[in-house]
XYZ file of C-alpha atoms in Angstrom:
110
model
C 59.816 59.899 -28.411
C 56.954 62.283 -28.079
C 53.762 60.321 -30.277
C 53.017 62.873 -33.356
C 50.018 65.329 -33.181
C 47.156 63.907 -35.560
C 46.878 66.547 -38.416
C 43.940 68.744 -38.306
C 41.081 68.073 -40.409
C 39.218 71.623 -42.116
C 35.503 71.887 -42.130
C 34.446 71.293 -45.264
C 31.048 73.591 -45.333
C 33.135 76.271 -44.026
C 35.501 76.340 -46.319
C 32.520 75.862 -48.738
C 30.621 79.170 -47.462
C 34.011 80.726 -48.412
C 34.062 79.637 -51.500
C 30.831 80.309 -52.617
C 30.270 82.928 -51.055
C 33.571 84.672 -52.495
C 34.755 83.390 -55.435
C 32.379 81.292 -57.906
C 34.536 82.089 -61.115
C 31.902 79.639 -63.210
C 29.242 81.533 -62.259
C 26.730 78.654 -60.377
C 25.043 80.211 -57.762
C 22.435 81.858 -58.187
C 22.182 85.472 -56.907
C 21.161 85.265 -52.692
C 21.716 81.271 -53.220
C 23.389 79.063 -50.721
C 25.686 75.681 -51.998
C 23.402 73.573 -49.397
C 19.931 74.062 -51.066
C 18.524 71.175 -52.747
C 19.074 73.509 -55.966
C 22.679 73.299 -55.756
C 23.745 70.322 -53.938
C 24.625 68.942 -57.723
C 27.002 71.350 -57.895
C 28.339 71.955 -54.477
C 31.276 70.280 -54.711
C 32.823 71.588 -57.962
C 35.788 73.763 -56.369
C 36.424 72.020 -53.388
C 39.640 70.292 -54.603
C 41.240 74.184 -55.232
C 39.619 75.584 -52.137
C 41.112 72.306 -50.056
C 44.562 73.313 -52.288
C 44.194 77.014 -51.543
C 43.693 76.320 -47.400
C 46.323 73.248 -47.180
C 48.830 75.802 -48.823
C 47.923 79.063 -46.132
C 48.253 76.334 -43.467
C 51.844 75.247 -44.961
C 52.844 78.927 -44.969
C 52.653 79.719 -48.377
C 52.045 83.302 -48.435
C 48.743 84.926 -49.024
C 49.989 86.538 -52.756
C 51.215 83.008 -53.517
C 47.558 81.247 -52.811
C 46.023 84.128 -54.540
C 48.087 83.604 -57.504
C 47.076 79.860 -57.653
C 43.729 80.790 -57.423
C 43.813 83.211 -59.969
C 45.646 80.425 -62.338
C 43.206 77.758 -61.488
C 40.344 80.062 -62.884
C 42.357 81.495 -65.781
C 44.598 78.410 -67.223
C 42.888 75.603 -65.985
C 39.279 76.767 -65.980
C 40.016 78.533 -69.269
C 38.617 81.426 -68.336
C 41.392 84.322 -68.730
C 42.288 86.465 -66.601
C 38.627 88.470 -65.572
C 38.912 92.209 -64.366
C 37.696 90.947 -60.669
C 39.790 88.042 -60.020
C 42.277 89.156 -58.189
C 40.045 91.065 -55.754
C 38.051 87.863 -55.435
C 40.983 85.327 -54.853
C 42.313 87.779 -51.884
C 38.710 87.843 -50.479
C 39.325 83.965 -50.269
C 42.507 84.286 -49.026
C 41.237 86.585 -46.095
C 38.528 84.629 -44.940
C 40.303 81.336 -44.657
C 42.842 83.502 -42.514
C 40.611 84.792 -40.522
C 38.066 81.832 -40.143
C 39.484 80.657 -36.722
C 36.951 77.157 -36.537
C 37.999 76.047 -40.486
C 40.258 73.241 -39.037
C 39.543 70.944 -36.335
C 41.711 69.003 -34.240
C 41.420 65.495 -33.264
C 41.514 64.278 -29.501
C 44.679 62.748 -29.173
């Protein structure tokens, strides 16, 4: 028997420069703001558990319209903040960049 492949592990500041830099449905950061100045390390964290979601489900093969639709409930249901006119286009910029960020996951040596 073959020993297992460790799973991969993502980047977590990548995935964070994704996040804040596409999404924000709250409304935190400040305009030309980064998530890693001393002004917002309070806050850096707050979507990481739906980004984490949104990435672990692309990696699974959920497709893109099904991520973008969780992220689109996330801020709508469980955020409670209905449905905004720019959600969609914001939850398919996430979407693309976690596609296309090629260093998000790592992979341990076996």
């Amino acid at each position: 028997m073959a020993p297992l492949t460790p799973s991969p592990k993502i980047k977590l500041s990548r995935l964070r420069d994704i996040g804040w830099s596409s999404w924000d449905p709250i409304g935190l950061m400040s305009a030309g703001k980064r998530w890693d100045e001393d002004d917002n390390r309070s806050f850096a964290d707050e979507y990481d558990s739906y980004l984490i979601e949104a990435a672990g489900r692309l990696r699974r093969g959920a497709s893109d319209a099904d991520v973008v639709d969780f992220l689109m409930s996330i801020e709508a249901d469980h955020m409670g903040l209905g449905e905004q006119p720019d959600a969609r286009a914001r939850a398919q910029s996430v979407v693309a960049a976690i596609r296309a960020d090629e260093e998000l996951w790592t992979y341990p040596d076996k």
